[in-house]
PDB file of C-alpha atoms and ligand atoms in Angstrom:
ATOM      1  CA  MET A  79       6.607 -16.488 -22.779  1.00  0.00           C
ATOM      2  CA  LEU A  80       3.539 -14.717 -21.472  1.00  0.00           C
ATOM      3  CA  THR A  81       2.912 -11.212 -22.720  1.00  0.00           C
ATOM      4  CA  GLY A  82       0.948  -8.330 -21.277  1.00  0.00           C
ATOM      5  CA  GLU A  83       1.211  -6.092 -18.270  1.00  0.00           C
ATOM      6  CA  ILE A  84      -0.236  -5.989 -14.779  1.00  0.00           C
ATOM      7  CA  ASP A  85      -0.357  -3.572 -11.828  1.00  0.00           C
ATOM      8  CA  LEU A  86      -0.079  -5.071  -8.348  1.00  0.00           C
ATOM      9  CA  HIS A  87      -0.158  -1.873  -6.282  1.00  0.00           C
ATOM     10  CA  LEU A  88      -3.291   0.301  -6.439  1.00  0.00           C
ATOM     11  CA  HIS A  89      -5.277   2.296  -3.902  1.00  0.00           C
ATOM     12  CA  SER A  90      -9.060   2.732  -3.914  1.00  0.00           C
ATOM     13  CA  THR A  91     -11.608   4.789  -1.987  1.00  0.00           C
ATOM     14  CA  ALA A  92     -11.434   2.062   0.683  1.00  0.00           C
ATOM     15  CA  SER A  93      -8.214   3.879   1.727  1.00  0.00           C
ATOM     16  CA  ASP A  94      -6.735   7.023   0.205  1.00  0.00           C
ATOM     17  CA  GLY A  95      -7.331   6.509  -3.519  1.00  0.00           C
ATOM     18  CA  THR A  96      -9.798   8.601  -5.506  1.00  0.00           C
ATOM     19  CA  GLU A  97     -11.361   5.756  -7.552  1.00  0.00           C
ATOM     20  CA  THR A  98     -13.799   3.138  -6.303  1.00  0.00           C
ATOM     21  CA  PRO A  99     -12.666  -0.495  -6.464  1.00  0.00           C
ATOM     22  CA  ARG A 100     -15.060  -1.056  -9.344  1.00  0.00           C
ATOM     23  CA  SER A 101     -13.768   1.921 -11.267  1.00  0.00           C
ATOM     24  CA  LEU A 102     -10.142   0.751 -10.827  1.00  0.00           C
ATOM     25  CA  VAL A 103     -11.008  -2.615 -12.395  1.00  0.00           C
ATOM     26  CA  ARG A 104     -12.787  -0.903 -15.283  1.00  0.00           C
ATOM     27  CA  MET A 105      -9.831   1.395 -15.884  1.00  0.00           C
ATOM     28  CA  ALA A 106      -7.502  -1.620 -15.835  1.00  0.00           C
ATOM     29  CA  LYS A 107      -9.725  -3.304 -18.411  1.00  0.00           C
ATOM     30  CA  GLN A 108      -9.627  -0.238 -20.652  1.00  0.00           C
ATOM     31  CA  MET A 109      -5.853  -0.075 -20.350  1.00  0.00           C
ATOM     32  CA  GLY A 110      -5.563  -3.728 -21.328  1.00  0.00           C
ATOM     33  CA  LEU A 111      -4.027  -4.852 -18.023  1.00  0.00           C
ATOM     34  CA  ALA A 112      -4.313  -8.623 -17.477  1.00  0.00           C
ATOM     35  CA  ALA A 113      -4.359  -8.508 -13.670  1.00  0.00           C
ATOM     36  CA  ILE A 114      -4.369  -6.044 -10.808  1.00  0.00           C
ATOM     37  CA  SER A 115      -4.226  -6.010  -7.039  1.00  0.00           C
ATOM     38  CA  ILE A 116      -5.834  -3.325  -4.905  1.00  0.00           C
ATOM     39  CA  THR A 117      -3.477  -2.890  -1.966  1.00  0.00           C
ATOM     40  CA  ASP A 118      -5.226  -0.386   0.258  1.00  0.00           C
ATOM     41  CA  HIS A 119      -3.539   0.849   3.423  1.00  0.00           C
ATOM     42  CA  ASP A 120      -4.416  -1.466   6.324  1.00  0.00           C
ATOM     43  CA  THR A 121      -7.685  -2.651   4.782  1.00  0.00           C
ATOM     44  CA  THR A 122      -9.016  -5.343   2.442  1.00  0.00           C
ATOM     45  CA  GLU A 123     -12.441  -3.764   2.170  1.00  0.00           C
ATOM     46  CA  ALA A 124     -12.084  -3.165  -1.584  1.00  0.00           C
ATOM     47  CA  VAL A 125     -11.325  -6.769  -2.452  1.00  0.00           C
ATOM     48  CA  SER A 126     -14.779  -8.324  -2.814  1.00  0.00           C
ATOM     49  CA  GLU A 127     -16.220  -5.488  -4.934  1.00  0.00           C
ATOM     50  CA  ALA A 128     -13.106  -5.523  -7.133  1.00  0.00           C
ATOM     51  CA  GLN A 129     -13.277  -9.283  -7.595  1.00  0.00           C
ATOM     52  CA  ARG A 130     -16.948  -9.078  -8.586  1.00  0.00           C
ATOM     53  CA  GLU A 131     -16.142  -6.453 -11.207  1.00  0.00           C
ATOM     54  CA  GLY A 132     -13.061  -8.442 -12.229  1.00  0.00           C
ATOM     55  CA  ARG A 133     -15.218 -11.451 -13.068  1.00  0.00           C
ATOM     56  CA  ARG A 134     -17.517  -9.235 -15.144  1.00  0.00           C
ATOM     57  CA  SER A 135     -14.624  -7.543 -16.960  1.00  0.00           C
ATOM     58  CA  SER A 136     -12.224 -10.501 -17.252  1.00  0.00           C
ATOM     59  CA  VAL A 137      -9.499  -8.759 -15.284  1.00  0.00           C
ATOM     60  CA  GLU A 138      -7.823 -10.994 -12.717  1.00  0.00           C
ATOM     61  CA  VAL A 139      -8.012  -9.399  -9.267  1.00  0.00           C
ATOM     62  CA  ILE A 140      -5.492 -10.647  -6.690  1.00  0.00           C
ATOM     63  CA  PRO A 141      -6.567 -10.048  -3.063  1.00  0.00           C
ATOM     64  CA  GLY A 142      -4.144  -7.553  -1.547  1.00  0.00           C
ATOM     65  CA  ILE A 143      -3.327  -5.221   1.321  1.00  0.00           C
ATOM     66  CA  GLU A 144      -0.523  -2.769   2.162  1.00  0.00           C
ATOM     67  CA  ILE A 145       0.412  -2.831   5.828  1.00  0.00           C
ATOM     68  CA  GLY A 146       2.189   0.164   7.326  1.00  0.00           C
ATOM     69  CA  SER A 147       5.048  -0.677   9.688  1.00  0.00           C
ATOM     70  CA  HIS A 148       7.846   1.144  11.499  1.00  0.00           C
ATOM     71  CA  PHE A 149      11.536   0.309  11.450  1.00  0.00           C
ATOM     72  CA  GLU A 150      13.930   2.610  13.328  1.00  0.00           C
ATOM     73  CA  GLY A 151      12.077   5.760  12.412  1.00  0.00           C
ATOM     74  CA  ASN A 152      11.420   4.645   8.840  1.00  0.00           C
ATOM     75  CA  SER A 153       8.006   3.978   7.415  1.00  0.00           C
ATOM     76  CA  VAL A 154       8.188   0.518   5.805  1.00  0.00           C
ATOM     77  CA  HIS A 155       5.229  -0.796   3.829  1.00  0.00           C
ATOM     78  CA  ILE A 156       4.579  -4.519   3.450  1.00  0.00           C
ATOM     79  CA  LEU A 157       2.340  -5.745   0.645  1.00  0.00           C
ATOM     80  CA  GLY A 158       0.271  -8.870   1.244  1.00  0.00           C
ATOM     81  CA  TYR A 159      -0.979 -10.884  -1.721  1.00  0.00           C
ATOM     82  CA  PHE A 160      -3.486 -13.758  -1.858  1.00  0.00           C
ATOM     83  CA  VAL A 161      -4.524 -12.997   1.723  1.00  0.00           C
ATOM     84  CA  ASP A 162      -7.749 -14.574   2.968  1.00  0.00           C
ATOM     85  CA  VAL A 163      -9.874 -11.498   3.636  1.00  0.00           C
ATOM     86  CA  GLU A 164     -12.193 -13.559   5.834  1.00  0.00           C
ATOM     87  CA  SER A 165      -9.443 -14.819   8.128  1.00  0.00           C
ATOM     88  CA  PRO A 166     -10.161 -13.746  11.743  1.00  0.00           C
ATOM     89  CA  VAL A 167      -6.606 -12.476  12.212  1.00  0.00           C
ATOM     90  CA  LEU A 168      -6.888 -10.104   9.246  1.00  0.00           C
ATOM     91  CA  ARG A 169     -10.424  -9.008  10.057  1.00  0.00           C
ATOM     92  CA  GLU A 170      -9.392  -8.094  13.571  1.00  0.00           C
ATOM     93  CA  PHE A 171      -6.348  -6.180  12.322  1.00  0.00           C
ATOM     94  CA  VAL A 172      -8.430  -4.236   9.777  1.00  0.00           C
ATOM     95  CA  GLN A 173     -11.065  -3.342  12.379  1.00  0.00           C
ATOM     96  CA  GLN A 174      -8.464  -2.189  14.908  1.00  0.00           C
ATOM     97  CA  LYS A 175      -6.691  -0.050  12.321  1.00  0.00           C
ATOM     98  CA  ARG A 176      -9.933   1.530  11.179  1.00  0.00           C
ATOM     99  CA  GLU A 177     -10.651   2.681  14.755  1.00  0.00           C
ATOM    100  CA  ALA A 178      -7.060   3.804  15.413  1.00  0.00           C
ATOM    101  CA  ARG A 179      -7.001   5.833  12.173  1.00  0.00           C
ATOM    102  CA  LYS A 180     -10.270   7.474  13.135  1.00  0.00           C
ATOM    103  CA  ARG A 181      -8.962   8.521  16.568  1.00  0.00           C
ATOM    104  CA  ARG A 182      -5.783   9.828  14.993  1.00  0.00           C
ATOM    105  CA  ALA A 183      -7.657  11.894  12.356  1.00  0.00           C
ATOM    106  CA  ILE A 184      -9.767  13.465  15.112  1.00  0.00           C
ATOM    107  CA  GLU A 185      -6.589  14.454  16.988  1.00  0.00           C
ATOM    108  CA  ILE A 186      -4.923  15.938  13.871  1.00  0.00           C
ATOM    109  CA  VAL A 187      -8.070  17.965  13.130  1.00  0.00           C
ATOM    110  CA  ARG A 188      -8.228  19.123  16.761  1.00  0.00           C
ATOM    111  CA  ARG A 189      -4.642  20.391  16.541  1.00  0.00           C
ATOM    112  CA  LEU A 190      -5.244  22.165  13.224  1.00  0.00           C
ATOM    113  CA  ARG A 191      -8.378  23.814  14.605  1.00  0.00           C
ATOM    114  CA  SER A 192      -6.692  25.002  17.756  1.00  0.00           C
ATOM    115  CA  ALA A 193      -4.195  26.782  15.502  1.00  0.00           C
ATOM    116  CA  GLY A 194      -7.179  28.553  13.930  1.00  0.00           C
ATOM    117  CA  LEU A 195      -7.208  26.642  10.639  1.00  0.00           C
ATOM    118  CA  PRO A 196     -10.635  26.086   9.046  1.00  0.00           C
ATOM    119  CA  ILE A 197     -11.296  22.333   9.094  1.00  0.00           C
ATOM    120  CA  ASP A 198     -13.767  20.064  10.843  1.00  0.00           C
ATOM    121  CA  GLU A 199     -14.035  16.356  11.506  1.00  0.00           C
ATOM    122  CA  GLU A 200     -17.281  15.926   9.629  1.00  0.00           C
ATOM    123  CA  ALA A 201     -15.748  17.120   6.345  1.00  0.00           C
ATOM    124  CA  VAL A 202     -12.787  14.756   6.794  1.00  0.00           C
ATOM    125  CA  PHE A 203     -15.038  11.758   7.464  1.00  0.00           C
ATOM    126  CA  GLU A 204     -17.191  12.764   4.514  1.00  0.00           C
ATOM    127  CA  ALA A 205     -14.057  12.816   2.319  1.00  0.00           C
ATOM    128  CA  ALA A 206     -13.216   9.314   3.560  1.00  0.00           C
ATOM    129  CA  GLY A 207     -16.752   8.025   2.925  1.00  0.00           C
ATOM    130  CA  SER A 208     -16.914   4.371   3.895  1.00  0.00           C
ATOM    131  CA  GLY A 209     -13.131   4.042   3.547  1.00  0.00           C
ATOM    132  CA  VAL A 210     -10.496   4.182   6.268  1.00  0.00           C
ATOM    133  CA  VAL A 211      -9.313   7.702   7.038  1.00  0.00           C
ATOM    134  CA  GLY A 212      -5.775   9.017   6.607  1.00  0.00           C
ATOM    135  CA  ARG A 213      -3.818  12.181   6.059  1.00  0.00           C
ATOM    136  CA  VAL A 214      -4.796  12.303   2.371  1.00  0.00           C
ATOM    137  CA  GLN A 215      -8.445  12.983   3.233  1.00  0.00           C
ATOM    138  CA  ILE A 216      -7.393  15.669   5.722  1.00  0.00           C
ATOM    139  CA  ALA A 217      -5.223  17.164   2.966  1.00  0.00           C
ATOM    140  CA  ARG A 218      -8.164  17.181   0.560  1.00  0.00           C
ATOM    141  CA  VAL A 219     -10.319  19.111   3.014  1.00  0.00           C
ATOM    142  CA  LEU A 220      -7.474  21.590   3.579  1.00  0.00           C
ATOM    143  CA  VAL A 221      -7.317  22.079  -0.205  1.00  0.00           C
ATOM    144  CA  ALA A 222     -11.112  22.489  -0.460  1.00  0.00           C
ATOM    145  CA  ASN A 223     -11.043  25.066   2.358  1.00  0.00           C
ATOM    146  CA  GLY A 224      -8.314  27.069   0.640  1.00  0.00           C
ATOM    147  CA  VAL A 225      -5.693  26.481   3.346  1.00  0.00           C
ATOM    148  CA  VAL A 226      -3.200  24.945   0.873  1.00  0.00           C
ATOM    149  CA  GLY A 227      -3.096  24.690  -2.906  1.00  0.00           C
ATOM    150  CA  SER A 228      -2.636  20.930  -3.275  1.00  0.00           C
ATOM    151  CA  VAL A 229      -2.535  17.621  -1.419  1.00  0.00           C
ATOM    152  CA  SER A 230       1.249  17.473  -1.731  1.00  0.00           C
ATOM    153  CA  GLU A 231       1.561  21.016  -0.364  1.00  0.00           C
ATOM    154  CA  ALA A 232      -0.499  19.927   2.658  1.00  0.00           C
ATOM    155  CA  PHE A 233       1.923  17.042   3.212  1.00  0.00           C
ATOM    156  CA  ALA A 234       4.990  19.231   2.759  1.00  0.00           C
ATOM    157  CA  SER A 235       3.796  21.801   5.282  1.00  0.00           C
ATOM    158  CA  LEU A 236       1.148  20.814   7.829  1.00  0.00           C
ATOM    159  CA  LEU A 237       0.919  17.018   7.700  1.00  0.00           C
ATOM    160  CA  ARG A 238       4.531  15.876   7.416  1.00  0.00           C
ATOM    161  CA  ARG A 239       6.179  13.943  10.198  1.00  0.00           C
ATOM    162  CA  GLY A 240       7.761  16.469  12.524  1.00  0.00           C
ATOM    163  CA  SER A 241       5.029  19.062  12.077  1.00  0.00           C
ATOM    164  CA  PRO A 242       3.211  20.002  15.297  1.00  0.00           C
ATOM    165  CA  TYR A 243      -0.033  18.770  13.716  1.00  0.00           C
ATOM    166  CA  TYR A 244       1.372  15.345  12.886  1.00  0.00           C
ATOM    167  CA  VAL A 245       0.134  12.437  14.954  1.00  0.00           C
ATOM    168  CA  ALA A 246       1.813   9.051  14.486  1.00  0.00           C
ATOM    169  CA  LEU A 247      -0.154   5.838  14.087  1.00  0.00           C
ATOM    170  CA  THR A 248       0.842   2.885  16.226  1.00  0.00           C
ATOM    171  CA  LYS A 249       2.369   0.466  13.750  1.00  0.00           C
ATOM    172  CA  PRO A 250       3.715  -3.080  13.859  1.00  0.00           C
ATOM    173  CA  SER A 251       7.332  -3.927  13.100  1.00  0.00           C
ATOM    174  CA  PRO A 252       7.968  -5.054   9.509  1.00  0.00           C
ATOM    175  CA  GLN A 253       8.509  -8.625  10.784  1.00  0.00           C
ATOM    176  CA  GLU A 254       5.112  -8.521  12.486  1.00  0.00           C
ATOM    177  CA  ALA A 255       3.535  -7.247   9.258  1.00  0.00           C
ATOM    178  CA  VAL A 256       5.097 -10.129   7.288  1.00  0.00           C
ATOM    179  CA  SER A 257       3.895 -12.567   9.923  1.00  0.00           C
ATOM    180  CA  LEU A 258       0.369 -11.152   9.781  1.00  0.00           C
ATOM    181  CA  VAL A 259       0.255 -11.605   5.997  1.00  0.00           C
ATOM    182  CA  LYS A 260       1.424 -15.200   6.403  1.00  0.00           C
ATOM    183  CA  ARG A 261      -1.072 -15.954   9.159  1.00  0.00           C
ATOM    184  CA  ALA A 262      -3.786 -14.577   6.861  1.00  0.00           C
ATOM    185  CA  GLY A 263      -2.741 -17.197   4.307  1.00  0.00           C
ATOM    186  CA  GLY A 264      -0.935 -14.785   1.975  1.00  0.00           C
ATOM    187  CA  ILE A 265       2.588 -13.962   0.870  1.00  0.00           C
ATOM    188  CA  ALA A 266       4.431 -10.730   1.595  1.00  0.00           C
ATOM    189  CA  SER A 267       6.432  -8.357  -0.585  1.00  0.00           C
ATOM    190  CA  LEU A 268       8.470  -5.312   0.508  1.00  0.00           C
ATOM    191  CA  ALA A 269       6.729  -2.243  -0.976  1.00  0.00           C
ATOM    192  CA  HIS A 270       8.597   0.462  -2.957  1.00  0.00           C
ATOM    193  CA  PRO A 271      12.075  -0.155  -1.468  1.00  0.00           C
ATOM    194  CA  VAL A 272      13.496   2.346  -3.974  1.00  0.00           C
ATOM    195  CA  PHE A 273      12.166   5.086  -1.694  1.00  0.00           C
ATOM    196  CA  LEU A 274      14.012   3.755   1.361  1.00  0.00           C
ATOM    197  CA  GLU A 275      17.626   4.560   2.145  1.00  0.00           C
ATOM    198  CA  GLU A 276      20.035   2.012   0.728  1.00  0.00           C
ATOM    199  CA  ARG A 277      21.492   1.118   4.147  1.00  0.00           C
ATOM    200  CA  ILE A 278      17.974   0.446   5.451  1.00  0.00           C
ATOM    201  CA  VAL A 279      17.142  -1.874   2.538  1.00  0.00           C
ATOM    202  CA  GLU A 280      20.431  -3.697   3.089  1.00  0.00           C
ATOM    203  CA  ARG A 281      19.373  -4.479   6.654  1.00  0.00           C
ATOM    204  CA  LEU A 282      15.682  -5.043   6.010  1.00  0.00           C
ATOM    205  CA  VAL A 283      15.964  -7.573   3.204  1.00  0.00           C
ATOM    206  CA  PRO A 284      18.002 -10.242   5.068  1.00  0.00           C
ATOM    207  CA  MET A 285      15.972  -9.671   8.230  1.00  0.00           C
ATOM    208  CA  LEU A 286      12.607  -9.956   6.493  1.00  0.00           C
ATOM    209  CA  SER A 287      13.754 -12.864   4.337  1.00  0.00           C
ATOM    210  CA  LYS A 288      14.333 -14.731   7.579  1.00  0.00           C
ATOM    211  CA  ALA A 289      10.837 -13.735   8.705  1.00  0.00           C
ATOM    212  CA  GLY A 290       9.361 -15.260   5.544  1.00  0.00           C
ATOM    213  CA  LEU A 291       9.270 -12.375   3.056  1.00  0.00           C
ATOM    214  CA  ALA A 292       8.462 -13.789  -0.397  1.00  0.00           C
ATOM    215  CA  GLY A 293       8.860 -10.812  -2.709  1.00  0.00           C
ATOM    216  CA  ILE A 294      10.285  -7.350  -3.274  1.00  0.00           C
ATOM    217  CA  GLU A 295       8.654  -4.596  -5.307  1.00  0.00           C
ATOM    218  CA  VAL A 296      11.357  -3.913  -7.861  1.00  0.00           C
ATOM    219  CA  LEU A 297       9.170  -1.994 -10.293  1.00  0.00           C
ATOM    220  CA  CYS A 298       7.184   0.962  -9.065  1.00  0.00           C
ATOM    221  CA  GLY A 299       5.743   4.111 -10.561  1.00  0.00           C
ATOM    222  CA  PHE A 300       8.097   7.064 -10.967  1.00  0.00           C
ATOM    223  CA  ASP A 301       6.973  10.006  -8.868  1.00  0.00           C
ATOM    224  CA  PRO A 302       8.947  13.202  -9.561  1.00  0.00           C
ATOM    225  CA  ALA A 303       7.864  14.544  -6.147  1.00  0.00           C
ATOM    226  CA  ALA A 304       9.542  11.626  -4.345  1.00  0.00           C
ATOM    227  CA  GLY A 305      12.980  13.190  -4.665  1.00  0.00           C
ATOM    228  CA  LEU A 306      14.701  10.871  -7.176  1.00  0.00           C
ATOM    229  CA  THR A 307      15.503  11.745 -10.780  1.00  0.00           C
ATOM    230  CA  ALA A 308      14.055   9.391 -13.410  1.00  0.00           C
ATOM    231  CA  GLU A 309      17.552   8.024 -13.964  1.00  0.00           C
ATOM    232  CA  ASP A 310      18.160   7.367 -10.271  1.00  0.00           C
ATOM    233  CA  HIS A 311      14.754   5.752 -10.025  1.00  0.00           C
ATOM    234  CA  LEU A 312      15.664   3.273 -12.770  1.00  0.00           C
ATOM    235  CA  ARG A 313      19.066   2.604 -11.231  1.00  0.00           C
ATOM    236  CA  ARG A 314      17.440   1.895  -7.863  1.00  0.00           C
ATOM    237  CA  CYS A 315      14.909  -0.457  -9.505  1.00  0.00           C
ATOM    238  CA  ALA A 316      17.809  -2.403 -11.040  1.00  0.00           C
ATOM    239  CA  GLU A 317      19.487  -2.595  -7.627  1.00  0.00           C
ATOM    240  CA  MET A 318      16.282  -4.012  -6.149  1.00  0.00           C
ATOM    241  CA  MET A 319      16.274  -6.661  -8.862  1.00  0.00           C
ATOM    242  CA  GLY A 320      19.732  -7.568  -7.540  1.00  0.00           C
ATOM    243  CA  PHE A 321      18.298  -8.057  -4.031  1.00  0.00           C
ATOM    244  CA  ALA A 322      15.536 -10.252  -5.494  1.00  0.00           C
ATOM    245  CA  THR A 323      18.129 -12.468  -7.178  1.00  0.00           C
ATOM    246  CA  ASP A 324      20.477 -12.581  -4.177  1.00  0.00           C
ATOM    247  CA  TYR A 325      17.785 -13.478  -1.654  1.00  0.00           C
ATOM    248  CA  GLY A 326      15.551 -15.650  -3.847  1.00  0.00           C
ATOM    249  CA  LEU A 327      12.684 -13.160  -3.651  1.00  0.00           C
ATOM    250  CA  VAL A 328      10.023 -12.856  -6.341  1.00  0.00           C
ATOM    251  CA  PRO A 329      10.151  -9.465  -8.068  1.00  0.00           C
ATOM    252  CA  THR A 330       6.786  -7.713  -7.826  1.00  0.00           C
ATOM    253  CA  GLY A 331       5.652  -4.398  -9.195  1.00  0.00           C
ATOM    254  CA  GLY A 332       2.939  -1.812  -9.289  1.00  0.00           C
ATOM    255  CA  SER A 333       2.337   1.885  -9.791  1.00  0.00           C
ATOM    256  CA  ASP A 334       0.994   2.835  -6.319  1.00  0.00           C
ATOM    257  CA  TYR A 335      -1.737   4.697  -8.195  1.00  0.00           C
ATOM    258  CA  HIS A 336      -3.884   6.797  -5.826  1.00  0.00           C
ATOM    259  CA  GLY A 337      -5.563   9.065  -8.404  1.00  0.00           C
ATOM    260  CA  LEU A 338      -3.556  11.778 -10.120  1.00  0.00           C
ATOM    261  CA  SER A 339      -4.751  14.492  -7.725  1.00  0.00           C
ATOM    262  CA  VAL A 340      -2.934  12.643  -4.915  1.00  0.00           C
ATOM    263  CA  LYS A 341       0.302  11.776  -6.710  1.00  0.00           C
ATOM    264  CA  ALA A 342       1.612  11.686 -10.231  1.00  0.00           C
ATOM    265  CA  THR A 343       1.957   7.941 -10.795  1.00  0.00           C
ATOM    266  CA  GLY A 344      -0.659   6.668 -13.221  1.00  0.00           C
ATOM    267  CA  MET A 345      -2.161   3.203 -13.301  1.00  0.00           C
ATOM    268  CA  GLY A 346       0.050   0.855 -15.310  1.00  0.00           C
ATOM    269  CA  SER A 347       3.013   3.247 -15.172  1.00  0.00           C
ATOM    270  CA  ALA A 348       5.301   0.653 -13.562  1.00  0.00           C
ATOM    271  CA  HIS A 349       4.983  -1.544 -16.715  1.00  0.00           C
ATOM    272  CA  VAL A 350       5.041  -4.812 -14.821  1.00  0.00           C
ATOM    273  CA  PRO A 351       5.263  -7.952 -16.977  1.00  0.00           C
ATOM    274  CA  VAL A 352       2.615 -10.634 -16.407  1.00  0.00           C
ATOM    275  CA  GLN A 353       5.459 -13.099 -15.800  1.00  0.00           C
ATOM    276  CA  PHE A 354       5.937 -11.483 -12.350  1.00  0.00           C
ATOM    277  CA  LEU A 355       2.453 -12.673 -11.410  1.00  0.00           C
ATOM    278  CA  GLU A 356       3.162 -16.194 -12.644  1.00  0.00           C
ATOM    279  CA  ASP A 357       6.250 -16.275 -10.411  1.00  0.00           C
ATOM    280  CA  LEU A 358       4.279 -14.830  -7.497  1.00  0.00           C
ATOM    281  CA  LYS A 359       1.644 -17.536  -7.908  1.00  0.00           C
ATOM    282  CA  ALA A 360       4.341 -20.196  -7.880  1.00  0.00           C
ATOM    283  CA  ALA A 361       5.732 -18.709  -4.649  1.00  0.00           C
ATOM    284  CA  TYR A 362       2.216 -18.733  -3.209  1.00  0.00           C
ATOM    285  CA  ARG A 363       1.708 -22.389  -4.093  1.00  0.00           C
ATOM    286  CA  ASN A 364       5.045 -23.271  -2.516  1.00  0.00           C
ATOM    287  CA  ARG A 365       4.693 -21.041   0.540  1.00  0.00           C
ATOM    288  CA  ASP A 366       5.575 -22.198   4.015  1.00  0.00           C
ATOM    289  CA  PRO A 367       2.299 -23.757   5.145  1.00  0.00           C
ATOM    290  CA  ALA A 368       3.068 -23.636   8.884  1.00  0.00           C
ATOM    291  CA  GLN A 369       1.438 -20.279   9.526  1.00  0.00           C
ATOM    292  CA  SER A 370      -1.517 -20.422   7.157  1.00  0.00           C
ATOM    293  CA  PRO A 371      -4.963 -20.653   8.775  1.00  0.00           C
ATOM    294  CA  SER A 372      -5.780 -23.888   6.950  1.00  0.00           C
ATOM    295  CA  GLY A 373      -2.742 -25.475   8.627  1.00  0.00           C
ATOM    296  CA  GLY A 374      -1.091 -26.344   5.347  1.00  0.00           C
ATOM    297  CA  ALA A 375      -3.979 -27.919   3.500  1.00  0.00           C
ATOM    298  CA  PRO A 376      -3.639 -27.346  -0.249  1.00  0.00           C
ATOM    299  CA  ARG A 377      -5.727 -24.464  -1.528  1.00  0.00           C
ATOM    300  CA  SER A 378      -7.580 -24.495  -4.791  1.00  0.00           C
TER     301      SER A 378
HETATM  302  P1  AMP B 682      -1.275   8.069   6.455  1.00  0.00           P
HETATM  303  O1  AMP B 682      -1.483   6.618   6.090  1.00  0.00           O
HETATM  304  O2  AMP B 682      -2.531   8.693   6.898  1.00  0.00           O
HETATM  305  O3  AMP B 682      -0.138   8.297   7.392  1.00  0.00           O
HETATM  306  O4  AMP B 682      -0.883   8.818   5.102  1.00  0.00           O
HETATM  307  C1  AMP B 682       0.162   8.330   4.295  1.00  0.00           C
HETATM  308  C2  AMP B 682      -0.270   8.309   2.841  1.00  0.00           C
HETATM  309  O5  AMP B 682      -0.323   9.630   2.356  1.00  0.00           O
HETATM  310  C3  AMP B 682       0.720   7.606   1.948  1.00  0.00           C
HETATM  311  O6  AMP B 682       0.420   6.276   1.821  1.00  0.00           O
HETATM  312  C4  AMP B 682       0.549   8.302   0.635  1.00  0.00           C
HETATM  313  O7  AMP B 682      -0.514   7.736  -0.073  1.00  0.00           O
HETATM  314  C5  AMP B 682       0.120   9.681   1.019  1.00  0.00           C
HETATM  315  N1  AMP B 682       1.225  10.639   0.930  1.00  0.00           N
HETATM  316  C6  AMP B 682       2.351  10.635   1.660  1.00  0.00           C
HETATM  317  N2  AMP B 682       3.126  11.681   1.324  1.00  0.00           N
HETATM  318  C7  AMP B 682       2.469  12.348   0.352  1.00  0.00           C
HETATM  319  C8  AMP B 682       2.751  13.511  -0.430  1.00  0.00           C
HETATM  320  N3  AMP B 682       3.867  14.211  -0.252  1.00  0.00           N
HETATM  321  N4  AMP B 682       1.846  13.903  -1.343  1.00  0.00           N
HETATM  322  C9  AMP B 682       0.712  13.209  -1.498  1.00  0.00           C
HETATM  323  N5  AMP B 682       0.388  12.088  -0.802  1.00  0.00           N
HETATM  324  C10 AMP B 682       1.260  11.682   0.108  1.00  0.00           C
HETATM  325 FE1   FE B 683      -1.520   6.132   0.249  1.00  0.00          FE
HETATM  326 FE1   FE B 684       3.175   2.489   0.313  1.00  0.00          FE
HETATM  327 ZN1   ZN B 685       0.711   2.130  -1.703  1.00  0.00          ZN
END
């Protein structure tokens, strides 16, 4: 049996994480993690830098993405692993999302300003740097300007869905997100289902399995702010393992580390065994070739 731990769900400065891709790989090395995947929201822009550093540091870096989707008013995240970051379909998606997120940030800032709150676009784009922009960067500027005390306070008050300052992003359906991952040559896993309502997971899993879902994230970092007790969190993880078994899905796992100033889940905190990655690789090798860009040719 293989030993060691991995973390297949991390965010970098390419989306709303606080660490650069390079720094994430170095941290993983220091923590003794065998492999990681940077799964930024709607972008793969961290992947090449992370892989370069991975080769230097002997940490395996799996290409990844986390695609936001909507299902009946629920925000459902789909993780894509082993995606081809150069595939035209993925490049076009990433570019479109980057622009849409920018327009949305401008609108949120406009609404905050018209309510007299001190914030401007430039500061938000500066906080995002070269990464895609989201509510986390807006929250950081609100913290810096003394409007709220923390990023999570900004989410709880001004930036939550339902607030007058909230602007929704146009998102694909979860089936479309799975299909996109497949067309980009990768395999898809349902992200952090423990944070979805049970009745939603019960409907999503069969539906997405039919659409070609390969995995389910059974292990994820415990976040006390997410509304579950530590005990309930563990119980939900075990239930998700049940879905994996029942539907023949590979269990995946990761912390969803964004930097501790964003949320309280540290890198490695999901304690994911390296065996999960071996099983994920086997699923990748055996994936349905019909939708991959190479038309089913074996990949090295
Ligand atoms: P967006 O993609 O711009 O809609 O922002 C959603 C992201 O904000 C999520 O992926 C989380 O990383 C982060 N987020 C959501 N809720 C909170 C919260 N309560 N505290 C801190 N970060 C949050
Ligand atoms: Fe995030
Ligand atoms: Fe997520
Ligand atoms: Zn995430």
